[in-house]
Coordinates of C-alpha atoms in Angstrom, one line a residue:
M1 CA 153.6 137.2 82.9
N2 CA 150.2 137.7 84.5
I3 CA 148.5 140.2 82.1
F4 CA 145.5 140.6 84.4
K5 CA 147.7 141.6 87.3
H6 CA 149.5 144.2 85.3
I7 CA 146.2 145.6 83.9
R8 CA 144.8 146.0 87.4
T9 CA 148.0 147.7 88.5
W10 CA 147.9 150.2 85.7
L11 CA 144.2 150.9 86.1
C12 CA 144.6 151.6 89.8
A13 CA 147.6 153.9 89.0
F14 CA 145.5 155.7 86.4
I15 CA 142.6 156.3 88.7
A16 CA 144.8 157.6 91.4
L17 CA 146.4 160.0 89.0
V18 CA 143.1 161.3 87.8
L19 CA 141.8 161.8 91.3
M20 CA 145.0 163.7 92.3
T21 CA 144.9 166.0 89.3
A22 CA 143.2 169.3 90.1
P23 CA 141.5 171.2 87.3
V24 CA 143.7 174.2 86.3
S25 CA 142.6 174.9 82.8
A26 CA 140.0 177.3 81.4
I27 CA 138.4 174.5 79.3
Y28 CA 135.9 175.6 76.7
D29 CA 132.3 175.4 77.7
F30 CA 129.5 176.7 75.6
E31 CA 127.5 177.8 78.7
G32 CA 130.5 179.8 80.0
I33 CA 133.4 179.8 82.3
P34 CA 132.5 181.0 85.8
L35 CA 134.0 184.2 87.2
Q36 CA 136.7 183.5 89.7
T37 CA 139.1 185.8 91.7
A38 CA 142.4 186.2 89.8
A39 CA 143.9 188.7 92.2
Q40 CA 143.0 190.3 95.6
G41 CA 144.7 192.1 98.3
E42 CA 145.3 195.5 99.8
V43 CA 147.6 198.4 98.8
R44 CA 148.1 202.0 99.7
G45 CA 147.3 203.2 96.3
E46 CA 144.7 202.4 93.7
V47 CA 143.5 200.0 91.0
L48 CA 143.6 201.6 87.6
T49 CA 141.9 200.5 84.4
F50 CA 142.5 201.5 80.8
G51 CA 141.2 200.3 77.5
T52 CA 140.6 200.6 73.8
Y53 CA 137.1 199.4 73.0
G54 CA 134.8 198.5 70.1
L55 CA 134.8 195.5 67.7
T56 CA 137.2 196.2 64.9
A57 CA 139.8 194.5 62.7
P58 CA 143.3 194.5 64.2
P59 CA 145.9 195.7 64.7
I60 CA 144.7 197.8 67.6
K61 CA 146.6 199.8 70.3
C62 CA 146.1 200.9 73.8
T63 CA 148.3 203.7 75.2
F64 CA 148.1 204.9 78.8
S65 CA 150.2 206.3 81.6
L66 CA 150.9 204.8 85.1
P67 CA 152.1 206.9 88.1
S68 CA 154.6 204.1 89.0
K69 CA 155.4 200.5 88.2
P70 CA 152.5 198.2 89.1
V71 CA 152.7 195.6 91.9
W72 CA 150.2 193.5 89.9
A73 CA 148.9 194.0 86.4
R74 CA 147.0 192.1 83.7
I75 CA 146.1 192.7 80.1
Y76 CA 142.8 191.3 78.7
T77 CA 142.0 191.0 75.0
G78 CA 138.6 190.2 73.6
V79 CA 138.6 188.3 70.2
W80 CA 135.6 187.2 68.1
G81 CA 136.1 183.7 66.7
G82 CA 133.1 183.6 64.5
T83 CA 132.4 180.0 65.7
E84 CA 133.8 177.7 68.3
R85 CA 135.0 175.4 65.5
Y86 CA 137.5 177.9 64.0
T87 CA 141.1 178.3 65.2
G88 CA 143.7 180.9 64.9
W89 CA 146.0 183.1 67.1
E90 CA 146.5 186.5 68.6
E91 CA 149.8 188.3 69.2
L92 CA 150.4 190.8 71.9
S93 CA 153.3 193.3 72.2
V94 CA 153.9 195.4 75.3
N95 CA 156.1 198.5 75.1
N96 CA 157.6 197.3 71.8
G97 CA 158.8 194.1 73.4
V98 CA 159.0 190.8 71.7
P99 CA 155.5 189.8 70.5
V100 CA 153.9 186.9 72.4
R101 CA 151.6 184.7 70.4
R102 CA 148.7 182.8 71.9
D103 CA 147.1 180.0 69.9
L104 CA 143.3 180.1 70.0
F105 CA 141.8 176.6 69.7
G106 CA 138.1 177.3 70.1
K107 CA 136.2 174.3 71.5
D108 CA 139.5 172.4 72.0
D109 CA 141.2 175.2 73.9
R110 CA 142.9 174.2 77.2
H111 CA 145.0 177.2 78.0
E112 CA 144.4 178.2 81.7
E113 CA 144.3 181.9 80.8
T114 CA 142.2 181.7 77.6
F115 CA 138.5 182.0 78.5
V116 CA 136.4 181.0 75.5
S117 CA 132.7 180.2 75.4
G118 CA 129.6 180.3 73.3
Y119 CA 130.2 180.6 69.6
G120 CA 133.9 181.5 69.9
V121 CA 133.9 184.6 72.2
Y122 CA 137.4 184.9 73.6
W123 CA 138.5 186.7 76.7
V124 CA 142.3 186.2 76.9
A125 CA 144.3 187.1 80.0
H126 CA 148.0 188.0 80.0
D127 CA 150.1 188.6 83.1
C128 CA 152.1 191.8 82.4
T129 CA 153.3 192.9 85.9
D130 CA 156.9 192.8 84.8
Q131 CA 156.3 194.4 81.4
L132 CA 154.5 197.6 82.5
R133 CA 156.3 200.6 83.9
G134 CA 155.7 204.0 85.4
G135 CA 155.0 206.5 82.6
T136 CA 153.7 205.8 79.2
N137 CA 152.9 202.3 78.1
T138 CA 151.7 201.0 74.7
I139 CA 150.1 197.7 74.0
T140 CA 149.6 196.4 70.5
L141 CA 147.3 193.5 69.5
T142 CA 147.0 191.7 66.2
T143 CA 145.4 188.4 65.2
S144 CA 145.4 185.8 62.5
R145 CA 142.5 187.5 60.7
G146 CA 143.0 187.2 57.0
Q147 CA 145.9 184.8 57.2
A148 CA 145.8 181.9 54.8
E149 CA 146.1 179.2 57.5
S150 CA 143.4 180.8 59.7
R151 CA 139.6 180.7 59.6
I152 CA 138.9 182.6 62.8
D153 CA 137.1 185.9 62.4
G154 CA 139.8 187.6 64.4
R155 CA 138.3 190.9 65.0
S156 CA 138.9 192.3 68.5
Y157 CA 136.4 193.6 71.0
G158 CA 139.2 195.6 72.6
I159 CA 142.1 195.7 75.1
F160 CA 141.4 196.1 78.8
V161 CA 144.2 196.8 81.3
V162 CA 144.1 196.4 85.1
A163 CA 147.0 197.7 87.2
V164 CA 147.4 197.8 90.9
V165 CA 149.8 200.7 91.8
E166 CA 151.2 202.0 95.1
D167 CA 150.8 205.7 95.9
D168 CA 151.7 207.0 99.4
G169 CA 149.3 209.9 98.8
K170 CA 146.2 207.6 98.4
P171 CA 144.1 205.8 101.0
V172 CA 144.4 202.1 101.5
T173 CA 142.5 200.1 98.9
R174 CA 141.3 196.6 99.3
Y175 CA 140.5 195.0 95.9
W176 CA 139.1 191.9 94.2
I177 CA 139.8 191.3 90.5
A178 CA 137.7 188.4 88.9
E179 CA 137.9 186.9 85.4
G180 CA 136.0 184.4 83.4
N181 CA 133.7 184.3 80.4
E182 CA 130.0 183.5 81.2
D183 CA 127.7 183.0 78.3
L184 CA 124.3 184.2 79.2
H185 CA 121.9 183.2 76.4
G186 CA 118.3 182.2 75.5
E187 CA 117.1 178.9 74.1
G188 CA 117.5 180.1 70.5
W189 CA 121.2 180.4 70.9
S190 CA 122.3 177.1 72.2
G191 CA 122.5 174.9 69.1
T192 CA 120.9 171.4 68.9
N193 CA 120.5 171.1 72.6
P194 CA 118.4 174.1 73.6
T195 CA 119.3 175.5 77.0
R196 CA 118.8 178.8 78.8
H197 CA 121.5 180.5 80.9
D198 CA 119.8 183.6 82.2
T199 CA 122.0 184.6 85.2
C200 CA 125.4 184.2 86.8
E201 CA 126.9 185.5 90.0
I202 CA 130.1 185.8 92.0
T203 CA 130.6 186.4 95.7
L204 CA 133.5 188.4 97.1
E205 CA 134.2 188.1 100.8
K206 CA 135.9 190.1 103.6
A207 CA 135.1 193.6 102.5
P208 CA 135.8 196.2 105.2
A209 CA 132.3 197.6 105.3
T210 CA 132.9 200.5 107.7
G211 CA 131.2 203.9 107.8
Q212 CA 134.2 205.7 106.2
A213 CA 134.7 203.2 103.4
T214 CA 133.9 204.0 99.8
A215 CA 133.5 201.3 97.1
D216 CA 133.4 201.0 93.3
L217 CA 132.4 198.1 91.1
T218 CA 133.7 197.8 87.5
A219 CA 132.2 195.2 85.1
V220 CA 133.2 194.2 81.5
L221 CA 130.6 192.8 79.2
L222 CA 131.3 191.3 75.7
A223 CA 128.8 190.7 72.9
S224 CA 126.5 193.3 74.4
T225 CA 123.7 194.8 72.2
K226 CA 122.1 198.2 72.4
G227 CA 118.3 198.0 72.7
Q228 CA 118.2 194.7 74.5
P229 CA 117.9 195.1 78.3
D230 CA 120.3 193.5 80.8
Y231 CA 121.0 194.0 84.5
I232 CA 123.7 193.9 87.1
L233 CA 122.7 193.6 90.8
F234 CA 124.9 194.3 93.8
N235 CA 123.7 192.6 97.0
G236 CA 120.2 192.4 95.5
E237 CA 119.9 195.9 94.3
D238 CA 119.9 197.0 90.6
L239 CA 122.8 199.1 89.5
G240 CA 122.6 201.8 86.9
S241 CA 119.8 204.0 85.8
P242 CA 116.4 202.9 84.4
V243 CA 115.9 203.5 80.7
T244 CA 114.0 206.6 79.8
D245 CA 112.9 205.9 76.2
L246 CA 109.8 203.7 76.7
S247 CA 109.3 203.5 72.9
L248 CA 112.3 201.2 72.7
Y249 CA 112.2 199.5 76.2
P250 CA 109.6 198.1 78.6
E251 CA 108.9 200.2 81.6
G252 CA 111.4 199.5 84.4
A253 CA 114.0 198.0 82.2
R254 CA 117.8 198.8 82.4
D255 CA 120.3 198.3 79.6
I256 CA 123.8 198.1 81.1
G257 CA 125.4 196.5 78.1
N258 CA 124.2 199.0 75.5
E259 CA 127.4 199.4 73.5
H260 CA 128.0 202.7 75.2
I261 CA 130.8 202.8 77.8
G262 CA 130.4 204.9 80.9
D263 CA 126.8 205.8 80.6
A264 CA 125.1 203.4 82.9
T265 CA 124.8 205.9 85.8
G266 CA 123.7 208.9 83.7
S267 CA 126.9 210.2 82.1
A268 CA 127.2 210.7 78.3
G269 CA 129.6 207.8 77.7
T270 CA 131.2 206.8 74.5
D271 CA 130.1 204.4 71.7
S272 CA 131.7 201.0 71.8
R273 CA 130.5 198.2 69.4
Y274 CA 129.7 194.9 71.2
I275 CA 131.5 195.7 74.4
D276 CA 130.6 197.6 77.5
V277 CA 132.7 198.7 80.6
E278 CA 130.8 200.3 83.4
T279 CA 131.8 201.5 86.9
F280 CA 129.3 202.0 89.7
D281 CA 129.5 203.6 93.2
V282 CA 128.4 200.7 95.5
G283 CA 129.6 202.3 98.8
R284 CA 126.1 202.4 100.4
L285 CA 125.4 198.8 99.4
L286 CA 128.7 197.4 100.7
K287 CA 128.6 194.4 103.1
E288 CA 131.3 192.2 104.4
T289 CA 130.2 189.5 101.9
N290 CA 129.1 190.9 98.5
T291 CA 127.3 189.1 95.7
I292 CA 127.2 190.4 92.2
V293 CA 124.6 189.0 89.8
F294 CA 124.3 189.4 86.0
E295 CA 121.0 188.9 84.3
R296 CA 120.6 188.8 80.5
G297 CA 117.0 190.1 80.9
R298 CA 113.7 189.8 82.8
D299 CA 110.3 188.5 82.1
L300 CA 108.6 191.8 82.7
D301 CA 105.2 190.9 81.1
G302 CA 104.9 187.6 83.0
D303 CA 104.5 185.3 79.9
G304 CA 107.2 183.0 81.0
E305 CA 109.7 184.1 78.4
I306 CA 112.4 186.8 78.1
T307 CA 111.6 188.3 74.7
T308 CA 114.5 189.5 72.7
I309 CA 112.7 190.7 69.6
G310 CA 109.9 193.1 68.8
S311 CA 109.6 196.8 69.6
Q312 CA 110.2 196.4 73.3
P313 CA 112.5 193.4 73.9
E314 CA 113.0 192.2 77.5
G315 CA 116.5 190.9 77.3
E316 CA 119.7 190.1 75.4
D317 CA 120.0 187.2 73.0
Y318 CA 123.4 186.6 74.5
I319 CA 125.9 188.6 76.6
H320 CA 129.2 187.6 78.2
P321 CA 130.2 189.0 81.6
C322 CA 134.0 188.6 81.6
S323 CA 135.6 190.8 84.3
V324 CA 134.5 192.2 87.7
I325 CA 136.6 194.5 89.9
L326 CA 135.5 195.6 93.4
T327 CA 137.6 198.2 95.2
V328 CA 137.1 199.5 98.7
Q329 CA 138.9 202.6 99.8
R330 CA 139.6 203.2 103.6
P331 CA 141.2 206.6 104.4
D332 CA 141.5 205.6 108.1
A333 CA 143.3 202.3 107.6
S334 CA 146.9 201.0 107.5
P335 CA 147.8 198.2 105.2
A336 CA 148.4 194.8 106.9
P337 CA 148.4 191.1 105.7
D338 CA 145.1 189.2 106.2
F339 CA 145.5 185.6 105.2
A340 CA 142.8 183.0 105.0
V341 CA 142.6 179.4 103.8
D342 CA 139.8 177.7 101.9
T343 CA 138.5 174.2 102.9
P344 CA 141.3 171.8 102.0
V345 CA 140.8 169.2 99.3
V346 CA 142.3 165.7 99.6
A347 CA 143.0 163.8 96.4
G348 CA 144.0 160.2 96.0
A349 CA 143.2 159.2 99.6
Y350 CA 143.5 155.4 99.8
A351 CA 144.8 153.5 102.8
G352 CA 148.6 153.0 102.6
E353 CA 148.9 155.2 99.4
E354 CA 150.2 158.7 99.3
A355 CA 147.5 161.3 99.0
T356 CA 147.7 165.0 98.2
I357 CA 146.3 167.7 100.5
Q358 CA 145.6 170.8 98.5
A359 CA 144.9 174.2 99.9
T360 CA 144.0 177.6 98.4
V361 CA 145.6 180.3 100.4
R362 CA 144.2 183.8 100.1
N363 CA 145.6 187.2 101.2
Y364 CA 142.9 189.8 101.6
G365 CA 145.5 192.3 102.9
A366 CA 148.9 193.7 102.1
R367 CA 151.6 191.5 100.7
P368 CA 154.3 190.9 103.4
D369 CA 158.0 190.5 102.9
G370 CA 159.6 187.1 103.3
T371 CA 157.8 183.8 103.4
I372 CA 154.7 182.4 105.2
G373 CA 154.3 178.9 106.6
V374 CA 151.4 176.6 105.6
V375 CA 151.0 173.8 108.2
F376 CA 149.2 170.6 107.2
S377 CA 147.8 168.4 110.0
V378 CA 145.9 165.1 110.3
D379 CA 143.9 164.4 113.4
G380 CA 145.6 167.3 115.2
V381 CA 149.1 166.2 114.4
A382 CA 151.2 168.2 112.0
V383 CA 152.4 166.2 109.0
G384 CA 154.2 168.9 107.0
T385 CA 155.0 172.6 106.8
V386 CA 155.5 174.3 103.5
E387 CA 157.2 177.7 103.4
V388 CA 156.1 179.8 100.4
E389 CA 156.5 183.3 99.2
P390 CA 153.2 185.1 99.2
A391 CA 151.9 185.4 95.6
R392 CA 151.6 188.8 94.1
S393 CA 148.1 187.9 93.1
G394 CA 147.0 187.2 96.7
V395 CA 145.7 183.8 95.6
Q396 CA 147.9 180.6 95.5
Q397 CA 147.7 176.8 95.7
V398 CA 149.8 175.0 98.3
E399 CA 150.0 171.2 98.7
T400 CA 151.8 168.4 100.4
G401 CA 151.8 164.6 100.3
V402 CA 150.6 162.4 103.2
T403 CA 150.0 158.6 103.7
L404 CA 146.7 157.9 105.5
A405 CA 145.5 154.8 107.4
E406 CA 142.1 153.3 106.7
G407 CA 139.3 155.0 108.7
R408 CA 138.0 158.5 109.5
H409 CA 140.3 161.5 109.6
T410 CA 140.2 165.2 110.1
V411 CA 142.6 167.1 107.7
S412 CA 143.5 170.7 108.6
V413 CA 145.5 173.5 107.0
R414 CA 146.7 176.6 108.9
V415 CA 148.5 179.7 107.6
D416 CA 151.1 181.4 109.7
G417 CA 151.6 184.9 108.3
G418 CA 152.4 187.1 111.3
G419 CA 151.2 190.6 111.9
E420 CA 147.8 190.0 110.5
A421 CA 144.7 192.1 110.6
D422 CA 142.4 189.2 111.2
P423 CA 143.9 185.8 112.3
T424 CA 140.5 184.2 113.0
D425 CA 140.2 182.5 109.6
N426 CA 143.7 181.2 109.2
K427 CA 142.7 177.6 109.6
A428 CA 140.3 175.3 107.7
S429 CA 139.5 171.6 108.1
T430 CA 137.7 168.8 106.3
D431 CA 136.6 165.3 107.4
L432 CA 137.0 162.3 105.2
T433 CA 136.8 158.5 105.3
V434 CA 139.8 156.6 103.8
G435 CA 139.3 153.2 102.3
T436 CA 141.3 150.8 100.2
I437 CA 141.9 151.0 96.5
P438 CA 139.0 149.3 94.7
D439 CA 139.7 145.7 93.6
L440 CA 139.3 146.0 89.9
S441 CA 139.1 143.1 87.5
V442 CA 139.1 142.9 83.7
A443 CA 137.4 140.2 81.7
I444 CA 138.4 139.7 78.1
G445 CA 135.7 137.9 76.1
A446 CA 135.8 136.1 72.8
P447 CA 136.4 138.4 69.8
V448 CA 133.3 139.3 67.8
R449 CA 133.5 139.2 64.1

């Protein structure tokens, strides 16, 4: 047996497997998990949100009413871990159904819908489209707080529900629902390797920015602190109202995450410990492509630092943007599909070996009946067609295998949806050079005692 030959074979196979594996997990990162679109689309109806807010010991409940069964819905729960080293669990029950337990592993968490960052701040997503119904719904959350086997703090920041519902009496609504868990923080809150993470952003595309459109932006912030300024910008303009008490804040500051829900635009709002949910009218600022920026503070006195202490702090020690919802209402529109495809990704592309072409298909419009075709091509020649049912979320991954020859190639992906509002962005391409698998060798030296 030639051991070196077998080692080379296994190493090549391992490298190919790693290259072909797309990241799908919300892996813990102290600096945060970027906001990404979890659902998008168009519906004659509306996007509704409900919640129970404020850091408290479980169990907690959220009861609300829906006009009809949702076409897409998600429950988010915020849990405080105390530190990223502690582990525990949360348990969720919807409408007295069987409780579903989710283990919370802190810095070792790999669940694709568990967003944990910083010192154990959790934002946990649950698909509940099939569990919610028209009429009254009740959600109950408990955690392992106080259990003998658990060291996690286990208090909850709250329950946040997003539901997309149809209503023939409402205008057409195009929507984007993004989730993540960014950890915006200063240098004093990053452990033994001081870093700063002052801002984060997300860009949402293909908004129908017409004269009759109205638009709203909703944002969820965890670990927010009253008295420490923070900011949200929409297409470069500050949202919310400037602060008025200049004995507590620097002039020109805003405090969106002030532990007071619903007050950022001047309303009275309600107290909510360490969590903030705000909705803004962004109709006059709406563009086809929209960028939302979160800032933990600003250096207003020009000394090079964002001060978080003293009588007039300039920013938050830390704050976690976790959810963004943009809705655009168009009273003059009719719902229609609107598919697009991101630039394809080719993994494991070696001459004579099977590679994987991966494509992200997005539907910015209404979900059609039946299936759609996703056509994969190499150098203008179709190499495969995959028929898929459009995802309820409006975002889905589609892939196919292909064997490529050595040399330069153009790989394309096209979506055939039919009856679309805008077919101009149904195709995307990428160029790549295909080579041979590296000729690896392994040398085994004399043992060292």
